[in-house]
mmCIF file of C-alpha atoms and ligand atoms in Angstrom:
data_model
loop_
_atom_site.group_PDB
_atom_site.id
_atom_site.type_symbol
_atom_site.label_atom_id
_atom_site.label_comp_id
_atom_site.label_asym_id
_atom_site.label_seq_id
_atom_site.Cartn_x
_atom_site.Cartn_y
_atom_site.Cartn_z
ATOM 1 C CA MET A 1 11.773 24.258 -18.210
ATOM 2 C CA GLY A 2 8.570 23.012 -16.651
ATOM 3 C CA LYS A 3 7.628 23.176 -13.017
ATOM 4 C CA ILE A 4 8.171 20.095 -10.850
ATOM 5 C CA LEU A 5 5.710 19.817 -7.950
ATOM 6 C CA CYS A 6 6.516 17.446 -5.132
ATOM 7 C CA ILE A 7 4.080 16.582 -2.321
ATOM 8 C CA LEU A 8 5.691 14.876 0.668
ATOM 9 C CA TYR A 9 4.997 14.647 4.375
ATOM 10 C CA SER A 10 6.499 16.946 6.953
ATOM 11 C CA GLY A 11 9.234 15.160 8.868
ATOM 12 C CA GLY A 12 9.753 17.870 11.493
ATOM 13 C CA GLU A 13 12.534 17.388 14.024
ATOM 14 C CA ALA A 14 13.001 13.723 13.088
ATOM 15 C CA ALA A 15 13.801 14.651 9.475
ATOM 16 C CA GLU A 16 16.280 17.324 10.582
ATOM 17 C CA GLN A 17 18.064 14.793 12.760
ATOM 18 C CA GLU A 18 17.823 11.872 10.312
ATOM 19 C CA PRO A 19 18.798 12.760 6.728
ATOM 20 C CA ARG A 20 17.861 9.256 5.576
ATOM 21 C CA LEU A 21 14.203 10.271 6.026
ATOM 22 C CA LEU A 22 14.251 11.112 2.337
ATOM 23 C CA GLY A 23 10.489 11.072 1.758
ATOM 24 C CA THR A 24 9.953 14.283 3.742
ATOM 25 C CA ILE A 25 9.638 17.936 2.787
ATOM 26 C CA GLU A 26 12.867 18.569 4.684
ATOM 27 C CA ASN A 27 14.980 16.064 2.746
ATOM 28 C CA GLN A 28 13.035 16.276 -0.548
ATOM 29 C CA LEU A 29 13.929 12.811 -1.872
ATOM 30 C CA GLY A 30 17.501 14.098 -2.177
ATOM 31 C CA LEU A 31 16.509 15.832 -5.427
ATOM 32 C CA THR A 32 16.847 19.531 -4.606
ATOM 33 C CA ASP A 33 20.483 20.283 -5.467
ATOM 34 C CA TRP A 34 20.410 18.186 -8.618
ATOM 35 C CA LEU A 35 17.222 19.823 -9.928
ATOM 36 C CA LYS A 36 18.164 23.363 -8.950
ATOM 37 C CA GLU A 37 21.612 23.037 -10.552
ATOM 38 C CA ALA A 38 19.876 21.954 -13.750
ATOM 39 C CA GLY A 39 17.719 25.097 -13.525
ATOM 40 C CA HIS A 40 14.367 23.466 -12.759
ATOM 41 C CA GLU A 41 11.658 25.080 -10.673
ATOM 42 C CA PHE A 42 11.147 22.557 -7.860
ATOM 43 C CA VAL A 43 8.236 23.202 -5.493
ATOM 44 C CA VAL A 44 8.032 20.967 -2.430
ATOM 45 C CA SER A 45 5.151 21.068 0.038
ATOM 46 C CA ASP A 46 3.090 18.980 2.450
ATOM 47 C CA ASP A 47 0.088 21.291 2.064
ATOM 48 C CA LYS A 48 -2.291 19.207 -0.026
ATOM 49 C CA GLU A 49 -5.914 19.613 1.053
ATOM 50 C CA GLY A 50 -8.433 22.106 -0.271
ATOM 51 C CA PRO A 51 -8.519 24.650 -3.093
ATOM 52 C CA ASP A 52 -6.097 27.045 -1.350
ATOM 53 C CA SER A 53 -3.458 24.373 -0.728
ATOM 54 C CA GLU A 54 -0.009 24.603 -2.338
ATOM 55 C CA PHE A 55 -0.845 21.350 -4.153
ATOM 56 C CA GLN A 56 -3.944 22.735 -5.850
ATOM 57 C CA LYS A 57 -2.309 26.112 -6.483
ATOM 58 C CA HIS A 58 0.727 24.659 -8.266
ATOM 59 C CA ILE A 59 -0.870 21.688 -10.027
ATOM 60 C CA VAL A 60 -2.492 24.022 -12.595
ATOM 61 C CA ASP A 61 0.858 24.741 -14.289
ATOM 62 C CA ALA A 62 3.107 21.895 -13.109
ATOM 63 C CA GLU A 63 4.616 19.604 -15.760
ATOM 64 C CA ILE A 64 5.694 16.895 -13.344
ATOM 65 C CA LEU A 65 4.026 15.743 -10.127
ATOM 66 C CA ILE A 66 5.968 13.668 -7.641
ATOM 67 C CA THR A 67 4.080 12.388 -4.635
ATOM 68 C CA THR A 68 4.192 9.529 -2.196
ATOM 69 C CA PRO A 69 1.482 7.133 -1.022
ATOM 70 C CA PHE A 70 2.389 7.977 2.581
ATOM 71 C CA HIS A 71 1.090 11.554 2.205
ATOM 72 C CA PRO A 72 -0.612 11.530 -1.166
ATOM 73 C CA GLY A 73 -1.596 14.533 -3.183
ATOM 74 C CA TYR A 74 -5.001 13.253 -4.341
ATOM 75 C CA LEU A 75 -5.094 13.960 -8.071
ATOM 76 C CA THR A 76 -8.801 13.779 -8.847
ATOM 77 C CA ARG A 77 -10.384 13.961 -12.293
ATOM 78 C CA ASP A 78 -11.348 17.530 -11.518
ATOM 79 C CA LEU A 79 -7.748 18.521 -10.768
ATOM 80 C CA ILE A 80 -6.500 16.648 -13.823
ATOM 81 C CA GLU A 81 -8.836 18.828 -15.909
ATOM 82 C CA LYS A 82 -7.201 21.918 -14.397
ATOM 83 C CA ALA A 83 -3.629 20.625 -14.740
ATOM 84 C CA LYS A 84 -3.093 21.861 -18.257
ATOM 85 C CA ASN A 85 0.703 21.301 -18.397
ATOM 86 C CA LEU A 86 0.862 18.005 -16.536
ATOM 87 C CA LYS A 87 2.729 15.288 -18.451
ATOM 88 C CA ILE A 88 3.885 12.776 -15.870
ATOM 89 C CA CYS A 89 3.076 11.695 -12.308
ATOM 90 C CA ILE A 90 5.767 9.872 -10.394
ATOM 91 C CA THR A 91 4.861 7.885 -7.286
ATOM 92 C CA ALA A 92 7.838 7.716 -4.943
ATOM 93 C CA GLY A 93 6.884 4.256 -3.693
ATOM 94 C CA VAL A 94 4.298 1.698 -4.851
ATOM 95 C CA GLY A 95 0.547 2.315 -5.265
ATOM 96 C CA SER A 96 -0.806 5.053 -7.532
ATOM 97 C CA ASP A 97 -4.466 4.930 -6.514
ATOM 98 C CA HIS A 98 -4.261 8.558 -5.295
ATOM 99 C CA ILE A 99 -4.398 9.457 -8.979
ATOM 100 C CA ASP A 100 -7.585 9.075 -11.016
ATOM 101 C CA LEU A 101 -5.873 6.679 -13.409
ATOM 102 C CA ASN A 102 -8.767 6.544 -15.879
ATOM 103 C CA ALA A 103 -8.683 10.341 -16.168
ATOM 104 C CA ALA A 104 -4.890 10.228 -16.609
ATOM 105 C CA VAL A 105 -5.330 7.706 -19.449
ATOM 106 C CA GLU A 106 -7.868 9.986 -21.146
ATOM 107 C CA LYS A 107 -5.574 13.013 -20.883
ATOM 108 C CA GLY A 108 -2.428 11.141 -21.981
ATOM 109 C CA ILE A 109 -0.688 11.765 -18.648
ATOM 110 C CA GLU A 110 1.887 9.110 -17.800
ATOM 111 C CA VAL A 111 1.878 7.532 -14.339
ATOM 112 C CA LEU A 112 4.935 5.679 -13.068
ATOM 113 C CA GLU A 113 5.816 4.179 -9.724
ATOM 114 C CA VAL A 114 9.001 2.699 -8.296
ATOM 115 C CA SER A 115 7.830 -0.911 -8.593
ATOM 116 C CA GLY A 116 9.383 -3.309 -6.149
ATOM 117 C CA SER A 117 11.042 -0.555 -4.097
ATOM 118 C CA ASN A 118 9.334 -1.406 -0.820
ATOM 119 C CA VAL A 119 7.752 -4.799 -1.395
ATOM 120 C CA VAL A 120 10.028 -6.615 1.052
ATOM 121 C CA SER A 121 9.436 -3.878 3.645
ATOM 122 C CA VAL A 122 5.675 -4.431 3.369
ATOM 123 C CA ALA A 123 5.870 -8.239 3.229
ATOM 124 C CA GLU A 124 7.869 -8.231 6.473
ATOM 125 C CA HIS A 125 5.266 -5.962 8.064
ATOM 126 C CA VAL A 126 2.455 -8.283 6.949
ATOM 127 C CA VAL A 127 4.140 -11.301 8.526
ATOM 128 C CA MET A 128 4.754 -9.303 11.707
ATOM 129 C CA SER A 129 1.101 -8.168 11.791
ATOM 130 C CA ILE A 130 -0.183 -11.708 11.293
ATOM 131 C CA LEU A 131 1.964 -12.896 14.184
ATOM 132 C CA LEU A 132 1.058 -10.059 16.520
ATOM 133 C CA LEU A 133 -2.655 -10.693 15.980
ATOM 134 C CA VAL A 134 -2.540 -14.478 16.183
ATOM 135 C CA ARG A 135 -0.318 -14.384 19.286
ATOM 136 C CA ASN A 136 -2.335 -11.539 20.918
ATOM 137 C CA PHE A 137 0.861 -9.501 21.299
ATOM 138 C CA VAL A 138 -0.444 -5.933 21.692
ATOM 139 C CA PRO A 139 -2.676 -6.555 24.752
ATOM 140 C CA ALA A 140 0.152 -8.571 26.338
ATOM 141 C CA HIS A 141 2.594 -5.686 25.894
ATOM 142 C CA GLU A 142 0.063 -3.116 27.094
ATOM 143 C CA MET A 143 -0.453 -5.224 30.233
ATOM 144 C CA ILE A 144 3.260 -5.064 30.971
ATOM 145 C CA GLU A 145 3.352 -1.282 30.515
ATOM 146 C CA ARG A 146 0.402 -0.923 32.897
ATOM 147 C CA GLY A 147 2.364 -2.794 35.561
ATOM 148 C CA ASP A 148 -0.011 -5.795 35.500
ATOM 149 C CA TRP A 149 0.808 -9.514 35.166
ATOM 150 C CA GLN A 150 -2.095 -11.837 34.433
ATOM 151 C CA VAL A 151 -0.970 -14.499 31.948
ATOM 152 C CA SER A 152 -4.387 -16.103 31.529
ATOM 153 C CA GLN A 153 -5.926 -12.818 30.383
ATOM 154 C CA VAL A 154 -3.737 -12.715 27.287
ATOM 155 C CA ALA A 155 -3.162 -16.458 26.799
ATOM 156 C CA ARG A 156 -6.926 -16.994 26.497
ATOM 157 C CA ASN A 157 -6.769 -15.466 23.017
ATOM 158 C CA ALA A 158 -3.247 -16.434 21.886
ATOM 159 C CA PHE A 159 -2.622 -19.103 19.247
ATOM 160 C CA ASP A 160 0.168 -20.557 17.097
ATOM 161 C CA LEU A 161 0.410 -19.702 13.420
ATOM 162 C CA GLU A 162 1.438 -23.280 12.743
ATOM 163 C CA GLY A 163 -1.506 -25.289 11.485
ATOM 164 C CA LYS A 164 -3.551 -22.276 10.383
ATOM 165 C CA VAL A 165 -4.781 -21.521 6.854
ATOM 166 C CA VAL A 166 -3.406 -18.219 5.585
ATOM 167 C CA GLY A 167 -4.505 -16.563 2.363
ATOM 168 C CA THR A 168 -3.618 -13.455 0.388
ATOM 169 C CA ILE A 169 -5.958 -11.407 -1.766
ATOM 170 C CA GLY A 170 -3.494 -10.448 -4.493
ATOM 171 C CA ALA A 171 -0.417 -12.539 -5.164
ATOM 172 C CA GLY A 172 1.778 -9.984 -6.897
ATOM 173 C CA ARG A 173 5.153 -8.805 -5.668
ATOM 174 C CA ILE A 174 4.077 -8.303 -2.048
ATOM 175 C CA GLY A 175 1.514 -11.110 -1.788
ATOM 176 C CA TYR A 176 3.971 -13.628 -3.192
ATOM 177 C CA ARG A 177 6.712 -12.481 -0.817
ATOM 178 C CA VAL A 178 4.298 -12.883 2.094
ATOM 179 C CA LEU A 179 3.638 -16.485 1.027
ATOM 180 C CA GLN A 180 7.375 -17.121 0.663
ATOM 181 C CA ARG A 181 8.029 -15.805 4.168
ATOM 182 C CA LEU A 182 5.184 -17.843 5.662
ATOM 183 C CA LYS A 183 6.396 -21.151 4.242
ATOM 184 C CA PRO A 184 8.670 -22.057 7.190
ATOM 185 C CA PHE A 185 5.826 -21.492 9.675
ATOM 186 C CA ASP A 186 4.236 -24.824 8.675
ATOM 187 C CA CYS A 187 0.807 -23.374 8.110
ATOM 188 C CA LYS A 188 -1.927 -25.891 7.312
ATOM 189 C CA GLU A 189 -2.288 -24.318 3.873
ATOM 190 C CA LEU A 190 -1.286 -21.178 1.979
ATOM 191 C CA LEU A 191 -3.989 -19.863 -0.349
ATOM 192 C CA TYR A 192 -4.290 -17.002 -2.803
ATOM 193 C CA TYR A 193 -7.067 -15.209 -4.639
ATOM 194 C CA ASP A 194 -5.985 -13.259 -7.717
ATOM 195 C CA TYR A 195 -7.316 -12.989 -11.260
ATOM 196 C CA ALA A 196 -3.758 -13.504 -12.447
ATOM 197 C CA ALA A 197 -2.537 -17.018 -11.705
ATOM 198 C CA LEU A 198 0.977 -17.414 -10.367
ATOM 199 C CA PRO A 199 3.340 -19.214 -12.721
ATOM 200 C CA GLU A 200 3.201 -22.912 -11.830
ATOM 201 C CA LYS A 201 6.819 -23.024 -10.672
ATOM 202 C CA ALA A 202 6.332 -20.039 -8.345
ATOM 203 C CA ALA A 203 3.183 -21.588 -6.833
ATOM 204 C CA GLN A 204 4.970 -24.911 -6.355
ATOM 205 C CA GLU A 205 7.945 -23.256 -4.677
ATOM 206 C CA VAL A 206 5.780 -21.902 -1.865
ATOM 207 C CA GLY A 207 3.225 -24.712 -2.009
ATOM 208 C CA CYS A 208 0.188 -22.453 -2.358
ATOM 209 C CA ARG A 209 -3.243 -23.128 -3.851
ATOM 210 C CA ARG A 210 -5.365 -20.703 -5.842
ATOM 211 C CA VAL A 211 -9.043 -20.289 -4.923
ATOM 212 C CA ALA A 212 -11.119 -18.781 -7.703
ATOM 213 C CA ASP A 213 -14.117 -17.533 -5.729
ATOM 214 C CA LEU A 214 -13.576 -14.811 -3.111
ATOM 215 C CA LYS A 215 -16.324 -15.940 -0.688
ATOM 216 C CA ASP A 216 -15.098 -19.504 -0.908
ATOM 217 C CA PHE A 217 -11.525 -18.235 -0.364
ATOM 218 C CA VAL A 218 -12.257 -16.220 2.803
ATOM 219 C CA SER A 219 -14.400 -19.025 4.227
ATOM 220 C CA GLN A 220 -11.327 -21.304 4.183
ATOM 221 C CA CYS A 221 -8.852 -18.853 5.764
ATOM 222 C CA ASP A 222 -7.917 -18.377 9.418
ATOM 223 C CA VAL A 223 -5.898 -15.343 8.330
ATOM 224 C CA VAL A 224 -6.633 -13.119 5.329
ATOM 225 C CA ALA A 225 -4.005 -10.620 4.146
ATOM 226 C CA VAL A 226 -4.943 -7.964 1.597
ATOM 227 C CA ASN A 227 -2.168 -7.333 -0.932
ATOM 228 C CA CYS A 228 -3.877 -6.021 -4.075
ATOM 229 C CA PRO A 229 -3.938 -2.435 -5.391
ATOM 230 C CA LEU A 230 -6.905 -0.136 -4.817
ATOM 231 C CA HIS A 231 -8.913 0.364 -7.982
ATOM 232 C CA GLU A 232 -12.576 0.435 -8.956
ATOM 233 C CA GLY A 233 -12.747 -3.376 -8.628
ATOM 234 C CA THR A 234 -11.289 -3.514 -5.096
ATOM 235 C CA LYS A 235 -12.783 -0.444 -3.375
ATOM 236 C CA GLY A 236 -14.890 -1.780 -0.490
ATOM 237 C CA LEU A 237 -14.103 -5.359 -1.524
ATOM 238 C CA VAL A 238 -13.973 -6.481 2.113
ATOM 239 C CA ASN A 239 -17.419 -5.260 3.166
ATOM 240 C CA ALA A 240 -20.169 -6.377 5.556
ATOM 241 C CA GLU A 241 -21.396 -9.026 3.113
ATOM 242 C CA LEU A 242 -17.968 -10.579 2.554
ATOM 243 C CA LEU A 243 -17.111 -10.436 6.276
ATOM 244 C CA LYS A 244 -20.093 -12.735 6.921
ATOM 245 C CA HIS A 245 -18.286 -15.401 4.896
ATOM 246 C CA PHE A 246 -15.096 -15.178 6.976
ATOM 247 C CA LYS A 247 -14.495 -17.987 9.478
ATOM 248 C CA LYS A 248 -15.720 -16.707 12.829
ATOM 249 C CA GLY A 249 -12.717 -15.341 14.709
ATOM 250 C CA ALA A 250 -10.452 -15.028 11.659
ATOM 251 C CA TRP A 251 -7.729 -12.372 11.551
ATOM 252 C CA LEU A 252 -7.519 -9.739 8.817
ATOM 253 C CA VAL A 253 -4.393 -7.817 7.818
ATOM 254 C CA ASN A 254 -4.470 -4.966 5.300
ATOM 255 C CA THR A 255 -1.330 -3.110 4.330
ATOM 256 C CA ALA A 256 -2.552 -2.537 0.758
ATOM 257 C CA ARG A 257 -4.986 0.391 0.931
ATOM 258 C CA GLY A 258 -7.492 1.363 3.619
ATOM 259 C CA ALA A 259 -10.426 1.804 1.256
ATOM 260 C CA ILE A 260 -10.258 -1.844 0.125
ATOM 261 C CA CYS A 261 -11.844 -2.663 3.497
ATOM 262 C CA ASP A 262 -15.082 -0.960 4.520
ATOM 263 C CA LYS A 263 -14.240 1.093 7.631
ATOM 264 C CA ASP A 264 -17.512 0.646 9.517
ATOM 265 C CA ALA A 265 -18.029 -2.986 8.510
ATOM 266 C CA VAL A 266 -14.554 -3.920 9.778
ATOM 267 C CA ALA A 267 -15.060 -2.047 13.077
ATOM 268 C CA ALA A 268 -18.444 -3.782 13.561
ATOM 269 C CA ALA A 269 -17.052 -7.228 12.686
ATOM 270 C CA LEU A 270 -14.213 -6.788 15.199
ATOM 271 C CA LYS A 271 -16.552 -5.525 17.908
ATOM 272 C CA SER A 272 -18.898 -8.481 17.460
ATOM 273 C CA GLY A 273 -16.054 -11.028 17.356
ATOM 274 C CA GLN A 274 -16.846 -12.077 13.789
ATOM 275 C CA ILE A 275 -13.164 -11.282 13.218
ATOM 276 C CA ASN A 276 -10.698 -11.622 16.090
ATOM 277 C CA GLY A 277 -8.249 -9.007 14.884
ATOM 278 C CA TYR A 278 -7.469 -6.351 12.298
ATOM 279 C CA ALA A 279 -4.013 -4.944 11.636
ATOM 280 C CA GLY A 280 -2.410 -2.751 9.034
ATOM 281 C CA ASP A 281 -1.000 0.654 8.287
ATOM 282 C CA VAL A 282 -3.292 2.013 5.596
ATOM 283 C CA TRP A 283 -6.386 4.134 6.143
ATOM 284 C CA ASN A 284 -9.242 5.312 3.917
ATOM 285 C CA VAL A 285 -8.126 8.916 4.586
ATOM 286 C CA GLN A 286 -4.533 9.861 5.395
ATOM 287 C CA PRO A 287 -3.653 11.281 7.839
ATOM 288 C CA ALA A 288 -6.480 9.454 9.634
ATOM 289 C CA PRO A 289 -8.730 11.742 11.690
ATOM 290 C CA LYS A 290 -8.282 11.523 15.460
ATOM 291 C CA ASP A 291 -11.701 9.897 15.895
ATOM 292 C CA HIS A 292 -11.219 7.247 13.148
ATOM 293 C CA ALA A 293 -12.862 4.029 14.379
ATOM 294 C CA TRP A 294 -9.820 1.934 13.447
ATOM 295 C CA ARG A 295 -7.595 3.749 15.955
ATOM 296 C CA THR A 296 -9.377 2.300 18.983
ATOM 297 C CA MET A 297 -11.623 -0.558 17.814
ATOM 298 C CA LYS A 298 -11.265 -3.784 19.802
ATOM 299 C CA ASN A 299 -12.564 -7.355 19.814
ATOM 300 C CA PRO A 300 -14.859 -8.477 22.680
ATOM 301 C CA LEU A 301 -11.782 -9.372 24.760
ATOM 302 C CA GLY A 302 -10.335 -5.871 24.433
ATOM 303 C CA GLY A 303 -7.588 -6.729 21.913
ATOM 304 C CA GLY A 304 -7.230 -7.457 18.219
ATOM 305 C CA ASN A 305 -6.079 -4.040 17.053
ATOM 306 C CA GLY A 306 -2.712 -3.855 15.278
ATOM 307 C CA MET A 307 -3.126 -0.508 13.519
ATOM 308 C CA VAL A 308 -0.180 1.848 12.952
ATOM 309 C CA PRO A 309 0.324 4.911 10.747
ATOM 310 C CA HIS A 310 1.193 4.294 7.089
ATOM 311 C CA TYR A 311 4.848 3.335 7.392
ATOM 312 C CA SER A 312 5.326 -0.315 6.473
ATOM 313 C CA GLY A 313 6.736 0.634 3.074
ATOM 314 C CA THR A 314 8.759 3.589 4.276
ATOM 315 C CA THR A 315 11.531 2.050 6.328
ATOM 316 C CA LEU A 316 14.855 3.855 5.877
ATOM 317 C CA ASP A 317 15.943 1.032 3.562
ATOM 318 C CA ALA A 318 12.803 1.508 1.462
ATOM 319 C CA GLN A 319 13.231 5.294 1.364
ATOM 320 C CA ALA A 320 16.713 4.942 -0.103
ATOM 321 C CA ARG A 321 15.302 2.672 -2.824
ATOM 322 C CA TYR A 322 12.239 4.703 -3.742
ATOM 323 C CA ALA A 323 14.148 8.012 -3.709
ATOM 324 C CA ALA A 324 16.744 6.540 -6.096
ATOM 325 C CA GLY A 325 13.974 5.044 -8.233
ATOM 326 C CA ALA A 326 12.037 8.324 -8.415
ATOM 327 C CA LYS A 327 15.217 10.117 -9.495
ATOM 328 C CA GLU A 328 15.822 7.533 -12.213
ATOM 329 C CA ILE A 329 12.270 7.925 -13.571
ATOM 330 C CA LEU A 330 12.655 11.709 -13.518
ATOM 331 C CA GLU A 331 16.031 11.537 -15.250
ATOM 332 C CA ASN A 332 14.629 9.263 -17.966
ATOM 333 C CA TYR A 333 11.731 11.629 -18.504
ATOM 334 C CA LEU A 334 13.883 14.774 -18.600
ATOM 335 C CA HIS A 335 16.385 13.203 -21.015
ATOM 336 C CA ASP A 336 13.781 11.443 -23.121
ATOM 337 C CA LYS A 337 15.178 8.008 -22.302
ATOM 338 C CA PRO A 338 13.018 4.841 -22.157
ATOM 339 C CA GLN A 339 11.500 3.953 -18.808
ATOM 340 C CA ASN A 340 11.784 0.578 -17.106
ATOM 341 C CA PRO A 341 8.514 -1.108 -18.263
ATOM 342 C CA ALA A 342 7.944 -2.566 -14.777
ATOM 343 C CA ASN A 343 7.495 1.002 -13.455
ATOM 344 C CA VAL A 344 4.891 2.114 -15.993
ATOM 345 C CA ILE A 345 1.288 2.086 -14.755
ATOM 346 C CA VAL A 346 -0.111 4.425 -17.405
ATOM 347 C CA GLY A 347 2.008 4.977 -20.495
ATOM 348 C CA LYS A 348 1.536 7.454 -23.324
ATOM 349 C CA LYS A 349 -1.148 5.231 -24.869
ATOM 350 C CA GLY A 350 -2.948 3.904 -21.829
ATOM 351 C CA TYR A 351 -2.643 1.304 -19.078
ATOM 352 C CA GLU A 352 0.506 -0.765 -19.235
ATOM 353 C CA THR A 353 -0.257 -2.995 -16.252
ATOM 354 C CA LYS A 354 -3.095 -5.348 -15.392
ATOM 355 C CA ALA A 355 -2.591 -4.876 -11.656
ATOM 356 C CA TYR A 356 -5.070 -1.977 -11.461
ATOM 357 C CA GLY A 357 -8.049 -3.898 -12.828
ATOM 358 C CA GLN A 358 -9.022 -6.558 -15.324
ATOM 359 C CA ARG A 359 -9.137 -4.453 -18.433
ATOM 360 C CA THR A 360 -8.886 -5.476 -22.036
ATOM 361 C CA MET A 361 -5.355 -4.520 -22.763
ATOM 362 C CA SER A 362 -4.150 -3.328 -26.097
ATOM 363 C CA LEU A 363 -0.744 -2.808 -24.597
ATOM 364 C CA LEU A 364 1.038 -5.526 -22.737
ATOM 365 C CA THR A 365 4.546 -4.945 -21.549
ATOM 366 C CA PRO A 366 7.052 -7.266 -19.924
ATOM 367 C CA SER A 367 5.920 -5.839 -16.562
ATOM 368 C CA GLU A 368 2.958 -8.243 -16.736
ATOM 369 C CA SER A 369 5.099 -11.311 -16.696
ATOM 370 C CA ILE A 370 7.305 -10.099 -13.855
ATOM 371 C CA ALA A 371 4.612 -8.891 -11.468
ATOM 372 C CA PHE A 372 5.431 -11.463 -8.809
ATOM 373 C CA ASN A 373 9.220 -11.162 -9.164
HETATM 374 P P1 NAI B 401 1.717 -5.926 -7.845
HETATM 375 O O1 NAI B 401 1.220 -5.133 -8.992
HETATM 376 O O2 NAI B 401 3.035 -6.618 -7.947
HETATM 377 O O3 NAI B 401 0.632 -7.026 -7.431
HETATM 378 C C1 NAI B 401 -0.712 -6.738 -7.276
HETATM 379 C C2 NAI B 401 -1.503 -8.023 -7.487
HETATM 380 O O4 NAI B 401 -2.862 -7.780 -7.108
HETATM 381 C C3 NAI B 401 -1.496 -8.485 -8.928
HETATM 382 O O5 NAI B 401 -1.122 -9.849 -8.998
HETATM 383 C C4 NAI B 401 -2.944 -8.271 -9.381
HETATM 384 O O6 NAI B 401 -3.367 -9.208 -10.357
HETATM 385 C C5 NAI B 401 -3.674 -8.447 -8.057
HETATM 386 N N1 NAI B 401 -5.019 -7.881 -8.068
HETATM 387 C C6 NAI B 401 -5.461 -6.720 -8.602
HETATM 388 N N2 NAI B 401 -6.784 -6.592 -8.435
HETATM 389 C C7 NAI B 401 -7.199 -7.703 -7.777
HETATM 390 C C8 NAI B 401 -8.462 -8.163 -7.338
HETATM 391 N N3 NAI B 401 -9.584 -7.482 -7.593
HETATM 392 N N4 NAI B 401 -8.510 -9.331 -6.674
HETATM 393 C C9 NAI B 401 -7.411 -10.077 -6.462
HETATM 394 N N5 NAI B 401 -6.180 -9.696 -6.878
HETATM 395 C C10 NAI B 401 -6.084 -8.526 -7.526
HETATM 396 O O7 NAI B 401 1.711 -4.903 -6.602
HETATM 397 P P2 NAI B 401 2.523 -5.016 -5.243
HETATM 398 O O8 NAI B 401 3.878 -4.451 -5.408
HETATM 399 O O9 NAI B 401 2.375 -6.393 -4.704
HETATM 400 O O10 NAI B 401 1.696 -3.979 -4.339
HETATM 401 C C11 NAI B 401 0.322 -4.206 -4.057
HETATM 402 C C12 NAI B 401 -0.255 -3.002 -3.352
HETATM 403 O O11 NAI B 401 0.307 -2.876 -2.047
HETATM 404 C C13 NAI B 401 0.064 -1.647 -4.005
HETATM 405 O O12 NAI B 401 -0.760 -1.366 -5.101
HETATM 406 C C14 NAI B 401 -0.159 -0.700 -2.841
HETATM 407 O O13 NAI B 401 -1.517 -0.323 -2.795
HETATM 408 C C15 NAI B 401 0.180 -1.528 -1.609
HETATM 409 N N6 NAI B 401 1.448 -1.096 -1.000
HETATM 410 C C16 NAI B 401 1.416 -0.633 0.299
HETATM 411 C C17 NAI B 401 2.552 -0.141 0.890
HETATM 412 C C18 NAI B 401 2.546 0.327 2.302
HETATM 413 O O14 NAI B 401 3.482 1.014 2.739
HETATM 414 N N7 NAI B 401 1.556 -0.016 3.092
HETATM 415 C C19 NAI B 401 3.827 -0.050 0.141
HETATM 416 C C20 NAI B 401 3.779 -0.673 -1.162
HETATM 417 C C21 NAI B 401 2.614 -1.123 -1.721
#
């Protein structure tokens, strides 16, 4: 029986006290007893960086890799070359950009994720982040903790979401749910930019409009939310050039992947006031180094930063769903049963989703038509 390697984050004391923190090395996605009883070698570690890490040591003979976007084992092309026994990578969550997907396609390694498992969790976080930026919440709360009380200092940069134009880059499962949740806020308009058009009925239900050109799209938005996967077509998509086309003082929320937004360009745009706020939970490197500019960057009024560690998609509710989903994928693989097509990113014969780039597809599965469901 092949080796199963699982890279998760260390949950420490919190994970010992809270067994529902399933995505940790302590609680091991709830898989340990089941796998050990079945006689599998199950290696779990949080040690993932560098050639001497447990990840790089075990990947050379592992058959199955399970990892999570919250503490990803970065499976580069180089490591894929070394991983001679690797057959399947399972992402416990959504977002498989930590794997070189093109290299996986070439080597016939399957990549599956637990599609939909945390999309509501993230959509709620996006709506919260939009509100906390627009309403200037963080500086107002910090003022209270400091013992101060100066309403005008925070009210001078606080607005209503009502009447604003909000747009999402990517209108898949999360982006669409964000639009659905924003509908009752009576925004001036809801926009989306995506190479895949929403079905007409879905667009009508939320009353959103598609904008085909990205510069044109951002120039119309008061708030831009990034909800597309990271792939070669979206890395650095929000860069210094695109930020120039944003409305001055717009707010930007990114819970998709840190590297979709250029780190230095975003920090500079916030500092200059070109954007009024930036919020999200995803970073170009995770864990983010202590001196990462996004930890402390501010707008000219000393606010506009809504950054948190990567946790929007790992609420306890989400963890229950993605742990169950990862187990189901594993079970299907081990018992040679068909996988749910919606979970397949790379199948035995190549890409089975269009979400990770506009490729010519020889294989189209039902997952394409249900991406926004
Ligand atoms: P999805 O596959 O349902 O939707 C993605 C959408 O993005 C698709 O409609 C696709 O056509 C579109 N897209 C792809 N490239 C694009 C481009 N260049 N420009 C515009 N649109 C583009 O995926 P879902 O479930 O909505 O998740 C999206 C991403 O959110 C994930 O790939 C992941 O990176 C991130 N995520 C973050 C989490 C967190 O905890 N912060 C948790 C879950 C997902």
